mmCIF file of C-alpha atoms in Angstrom:
data_model
loop_
_atom_site.group_PDB
_atom_site.id
_atom_site.type_symbol
_atom_site.label_atom_id
_atom_site.label_comp_id
_atom_site.label_asym_id
_atom_site.label_seq_id
_atom_site.Cartn_x
_atom_site.Cartn_y
_atom_site.Cartn_z
ATOM 1 C CA MET A 1 181.259 -45.994 137.949
ATOM 2 C CA PRO A 2 185.038 -45.329 137.945
ATOM 3 C CA ALA A 3 187.060 -45.749 134.743
ATOM 4 C CA SER A 4 188.709 -49.092 134.281
ATOM 5 C CA PRO A 5 192.485 -49.090 134.999
ATOM 6 C CA CYS A 6 192.955 -51.545 132.136
ATOM 7 C CA ARG A 7 194.744 -50.001 129.141
ATOM 8 C CA SER A 8 194.120 -52.930 126.828
ATOM 9 C CA SER A 9 192.363 -52.632 123.507
ATOM 10 C CA ARG A 10 190.618 -55.359 121.594
ATOM 11 C CA CYS A 11 190.891 -56.280 117.929
ATOM 12 C CA ARG A 12 187.656 -55.364 116.158
ATOM 13 C CA SER A 13 187.553 -58.558 114.093
ATOM 14 C CA CYS A 14 188.465 -61.279 116.606
ATOM 15 C CA GLY A 15 188.319 -59.615 120.027
ATOM 16 C CA SER A 16 191.849 -60.597 121.074
ATOM 17 C CA ILE A 17 193.673 -58.321 123.488
ATOM 18 C CA SER A 18 196.422 -56.474 121.644
ATOM 19 C CA SER A 19 198.244 -54.590 124.394
ATOM 20 C CA PRO A 20 199.284 -55.379 127.988
ATOM 21 C CA THR A 21 196.884 -54.689 130.840
ATOM 22 C CA ARG A 22 199.511 -52.956 132.937
ATOM 23 C CA ARG A 23 201.588 -49.919 132.144
ATOM 24 C CA PRO A 24 204.281 -50.775 129.572
ATOM 25 C CA ARG A 25 207.830 -50.714 130.846
ATOM 26 C CA SER A 26 209.682 -50.398 127.569
ATOM 27 C CA ARG A 27 210.140 -47.241 125.521
ATOM 28 C CA TRP A 28 208.883 -49.052 122.407
ATOM 29 C CA ALA A 29 205.590 -49.946 124.068
ATOM 30 C CA SER A 30 205.129 -46.332 125.205
ATOM 31 C CA ILE A 31 205.713 -45.045 121.690
ATOM 32 C CA ARG A 32 203.336 -47.628 120.245
ATOM 33 C CA ARG A 33 200.627 -46.636 122.717
ATOM 34 C CA ARG A 34 200.870 -42.994 121.659
ATOM 35 C CA ARG A 35 200.546 -43.793 117.949
ATOM 36 C CA THR A 36 196.976 -44.830 117.511
ATOM 37 C CA SER A 37 197.265 -45.198 113.736
ATOM 38 C CA TRP A 38 199.251 -48.428 114.020
ATOM 39 C CA PRO A 39 197.121 -51.546 113.743
ATOM 40 C CA ALA A 40 197.111 -54.020 116.600
ATOM 41 C CA HIS A 41 197.801 -56.836 114.138
ATOM 42 C CA PRO A 42 200.118 -55.675 111.310
ATOM 43 C CA GLY A 43 199.025 -58.243 108.750
ATOM 44 C CA GLY A 44 195.489 -58.522 109.904
ATOM 45 C CA CYS A 45 193.943 -60.668 112.562
ATOM 46 C CA GLY A 46 194.443 -64.367 111.961
ATOM 47 C CA ASP A 47 197.250 -63.926 109.405
ATOM 48 C CA ARG A 48 200.301 -66.088 109.823
ATOM 49 C CA ILE A 49 203.657 -64.494 110.592
ATOM 50 C CA VAL A 50 205.391 -66.840 108.163
ATOM 51 C CA ASP A 51 203.084 -67.478 105.221
ATOM 52 C CA ARG A 52 203.583 -69.718 102.171
ATOM 53 C CA ALA A 53 205.360 -67.011 100.184
ATOM 54 C CA MET A 54 207.859 -66.488 102.994
ATOM 55 C CA TRP A 55 208.449 -70.241 103.344
ATOM 56 C CA ALA A 56 209.145 -70.408 99.603
ATOM 57 C CA ARG A 57 211.572 -67.493 99.900
ATOM 58 C CA ILE A 58 213.328 -69.141 102.857
ATOM 59 C CA LEU A 59 213.712 -72.408 100.926
ATOM 60 C CA VAL A 60 214.997 -70.713 97.747
ATOM 61 C CA ILE A 61 217.484 -68.461 99.545
ATOM 62 C CA GLY A 62 218.615 -71.375 101.733
ATOM 63 C CA ALA A 63 219.173 -73.513 98.643
ATOM 64 C CA VAL A 64 221.163 -70.719 96.977
ATOM 65 C CA MET A 65 223.316 -70.284 100.096
ATOM 66 C CA GLY A 66 223.972 -74.007 100.297
ATOM 67 C CA LEU A 67 224.769 -74.349 96.603
ATOM 68 C CA VAL A 68 227.195 -71.424 96.456
ATOM 69 C CA SER A 69 228.954 -72.640 99.606
ATOM 70 C CA LEU A 70 229.330 -76.126 98.123
ATOM 71 C CA ALA A 71 230.504 -74.625 94.816
ATOM 72 C CA VAL A 72 233.265 -72.688 96.602
ATOM 73 C CA LEU A 73 234.249 -75.816 98.543
ATOM 74 C CA ASP A 74 234.406 -77.821 95.328
ATOM 75 C CA LEU A 75 236.281 -75.087 93.480
ATOM 76 C CA LEU A 76 239.117 -75.046 95.997
ATOM 77 C CA LEU A 77 239.469 -78.818 96.366
ATOM 78 C CA PRO A 78 242.159 -80.526 94.270
ATOM 79 C CA GLU A 79 239.871 -83.125 92.737
ATOM 80 C CA GLY A 80 236.572 -81.287 92.708
ATOM 81 C CA LEU A 81 233.978 -81.261 89.951
ATOM 82 C CA LEU A 82 234.687 -77.655 88.995
ATOM 83 C CA PRO A 83 237.886 -77.037 87.005
ATOM 84 C CA SER A 84 240.773 -76.083 89.274
ATOM 85 C CA SER A 85 241.891 -73.489 86.725
ATOM 86 C CA LEU A 86 239.053 -71.272 88.042
ATOM 87 C CA ALA A 87 240.375 -71.362 91.619
ATOM 88 C CA PRO A 88 242.434 -68.342 92.667
ATOM 89 C CA GLY A 89 246.011 -69.512 93.127
ATOM 90 C CA GLY A 90 245.094 -73.085 92.224
ATOM 91 C CA THR A 91 243.563 -75.681 94.498
ATOM 92 C CA THR A 92 244.184 -75.860 98.224
ATOM 93 C CA ASP A 93 243.998 -78.327 101.066
ATOM 94 C CA LEU A 94 240.717 -79.503 102.621
ATOM 95 C CA ARG A 95 240.962 -77.180 105.642
ATOM 96 C CA THR A 96 241.296 -74.064 103.487
ATOM 97 C CA ALA A 97 238.467 -75.211 101.210
ATOM 98 C CA ARG A 98 236.210 -75.749 104.242
ATOM 99 C CA THR A 99 237.187 -72.335 105.587
ATOM 100 C CA ALA A 100 236.266 -70.734 102.259
ATOM 101 C CA ALA A 101 232.901 -72.537 102.205
ATOM 102 C CA PHE A 102 232.203 -71.450 105.803
ATOM 103 C CA THR A 103 233.153 -67.854 104.941
ATOM 104 C CA THR A 104 230.891 -67.934 101.892
ATOM 105 C CA LEU A 105 227.974 -69.113 104.019
ATOM 106 C CA VAL A 106 228.552 -66.381 106.622
ATOM 107 C CA LEU A 107 228.867 -63.650 103.980
ATOM 108 C CA ALA A 108 225.721 -64.936 102.236
ATOM 109 C CA GLN A 109 223.825 -64.519 105.503
ATOM 110 C CA LEU A 110 225.087 -60.946 105.769
ATOM 111 C CA PHE A 111 224.011 -60.199 102.181
ATOM 112 C CA ASN A 112 220.639 -61.731 102.986
ATOM 113 C CA ALA A 113 220.227 -59.258 105.846
ATOM 114 C CA LEU A 114 220.106 -56.530 103.198
ATOM 115 C CA ASN A 115 217.466 -58.496 101.266
ATOM 116 C CA SER A 116 215.268 -58.943 104.304
ATOM 117 C CA ARG A 117 214.514 -55.252 104.722
ATOM 118 C CA SER A 118 211.584 -55.455 102.295
ATOM 119 C CA ASP A 119 209.709 -58.032 100.234
ATOM 120 C CA LEU A 120 209.272 -55.709 97.254
ATOM 121 C CA ARG A 121 211.603 -52.732 97.539
ATOM 122 C CA SER A 122 215.135 -53.075 96.228
ATOM 123 C CA ALA A 123 217.867 -53.549 98.814
ATOM 124 C CA PHE A 124 219.626 -50.570 97.245
ATOM 125 C CA VAL A 125 216.801 -48.126 98.029
ATOM 126 C CA GLY A 126 217.788 -46.326 101.228
ATOM 127 C CA ILE A 127 220.641 -48.770 101.679
ATOM 128 C CA PHE A 128 222.458 -46.604 104.224
ATOM 129 C CA ASP A 129 219.379 -45.544 106.218
ATOM 130 C CA ASN A 130 219.709 -48.211 108.897
ATOM 131 C CA ARG A 131 222.943 -47.594 110.821
ATOM 132 C CA TRP A 132 222.191 -50.450 113.217
ATOM 133 C CA LEU A 133 222.017 -52.934 110.367
ATOM 134 C CA TRP A 134 225.348 -51.721 108.983
ATOM 135 C CA GLY A 135 226.844 -51.941 112.469
ATOM 136 C CA ALA A 136 225.674 -55.545 112.755
ATOM 137 C CA ILE A 137 227.033 -56.389 109.291
ATOM 138 C CA GLY A 138 230.344 -54.762 110.199
ATOM 139 C CA ILE A 139 230.567 -56.771 113.419
ATOM 140 C CA GLY A 140 229.769 -59.951 111.454
ATOM 141 C CA VAL A 141 232.534 -59.258 108.930
ATOM 142 C CA ILE A 142 235.063 -58.432 111.673
ATOM 143 C CA ALA A 143 234.123 -61.596 113.569
ATOM 144 C CA GLN A 144 234.540 -63.695 110.416
ATOM 145 C CA ILE A 145 237.944 -62.135 109.689
ATOM 146 C CA ALA A 146 238.961 -62.910 113.287
ATOM 147 C CA VAL A 147 237.790 -66.530 113.023
ATOM 148 C CA VAL A 148 239.710 -66.982 109.786
ATOM 149 C CA HIS A 149 242.928 -65.129 110.614
ATOM 150 C CA LEU A 150 243.513 -65.160 114.399
ATOM 151 C CA GLN A 151 245.512 -68.197 115.413
ATOM 152 C CA ILE A 152 243.619 -68.874 118.657
ATOM 153 C CA LEU A 153 240.282 -68.829 116.804
ATOM 154 C CA GLN A 154 241.718 -70.922 113.959
ATOM 155 C CA ALA A 155 242.386 -73.664 116.493
ATOM 156 C CA ALA A 156 238.886 -73.362 117.991
ATOM 157 C CA PHE A 157 237.033 -73.310 114.646
ATOM 158 C CA ALA A 158 239.442 -75.484 112.588
ATOM 159 C CA THR A 159 239.939 -72.734 110.017
ATOM 160 C CA SER A 160 242.955 -71.545 108.056
ATOM 161 C CA SER A 161 243.903 -68.184 106.589
ATOM 162 C CA LEU A 162 242.483 -67.168 103.227
ATOM 163 C CA SER A 163 244.257 -65.082 100.598
ATOM 164 C CA ALA A 164 242.742 -61.850 99.258
ATOM 165 C CA ALA A 165 241.775 -63.661 96.052
ATOM 166 C CA GLN A 166 240.010 -66.387 98.046
ATOM 167 C CA TRP A 167 238.141 -63.735 100.057
ATOM 168 C CA ALA A 168 237.063 -62.152 96.762
ATOM 169 C CA VAL A 169 235.751 -65.512 95.509
ATOM 170 C CA CYS A 170 233.844 -66.019 98.769
ATOM 171 C CA ALA A 171 232.321 -62.521 98.660
ATOM 172 C CA GLY A 172 231.424 -62.803 94.973
ATOM 173 C CA ALA A 173 229.760 -66.189 95.422
ATOM 174 C CA ALA A 174 227.934 -65.026 98.560
ATOM 175 C CA SER A 175 226.623 -61.942 96.783
ATOM 176 C CA LEU A 176 224.599 -64.194 94.464
ATOM 177 C CA VAL A 177 222.029 -64.315 97.271
ATOM 178 C CA LEU A 178 221.563 -60.561 96.907
ATOM 179 C CA TRP A 179 221.423 -60.561 93.103
ATOM 180 C CA ILE A 180 218.976 -63.463 92.845
ATOM 181 C CA GLU A 181 216.650 -61.893 95.407
ATOM 182 C CA GLU A 182 216.894 -58.544 93.592
ATOM 183 C CA ALA A 183 215.773 -60.271 90.384
ATOM 184 C CA VAL A 184 212.865 -61.916 92.217
ATOM 185 C CA LYS A 185 211.846 -58.569 93.732
ATOM 186 C CA ALA A 186 211.947 -56.921 90.292
ATOM 187 C CA VAL A 187 209.600 -59.613 88.961
ATOM 188 C CA ARG A 188 207.267 -59.162 91.953
ATOM 189 C CA ARG A 189 207.172 -55.394 91.398
ATOM 190 C CA ALA A 190 206.432 -55.863 87.677
ATOM 191 C CA VAL A 191 203.621 -58.333 88.425
ATOM 192 C CA ARG A 192 202.152 -56.009 91.022
ATOM 193 C CA ARG A 193 202.298 -53.037 88.617
ATOM 194 C CA SER A 194 200.653 -55.016 85.819
ATOM 195 C CA ALA A 195 197.882 -56.160 88.167
ATOM 196 C CA ARG A 196 196.870 -52.561 88.888
#
């Protein structure tokens, strides 16, 4: 009997097919086929991609992003809840305050990209190992600067220019996402070490 042309393999626990039945066309699939030590299902068969812990993390980080963005908006408004003496250069108009809140939200997303590299390991471990990630963050920052400072994009996105002090406030507030997640990761690592 001739050998089957099918290159698929089955999961030992559930029997699902874990690789395509025809020759893979992408380089990634070829590499994966050569490395037999990789499991067909990274988390185990039947595990969810987004589990309860990840949903909790998404909700907490989303709440932090929303709160810091609203805090920056309020800080730069003339009659906000936060004292205007904290605002760099005093309070501003609504358009500038909205631009600062939008910038804070974008920068928070970029800081969160650093967090998302690992659930337990600090974002500062091997921080410069992934050049693609830094390229993407750089493109995101350049795009945000363009949206805030180029006149044609200001008209399209209803933004206004921010001062250096306002950029610093936005970056500092957005970085809270990184620091809060670092604290959570430190607690997770301590709990995991104590459980051993």
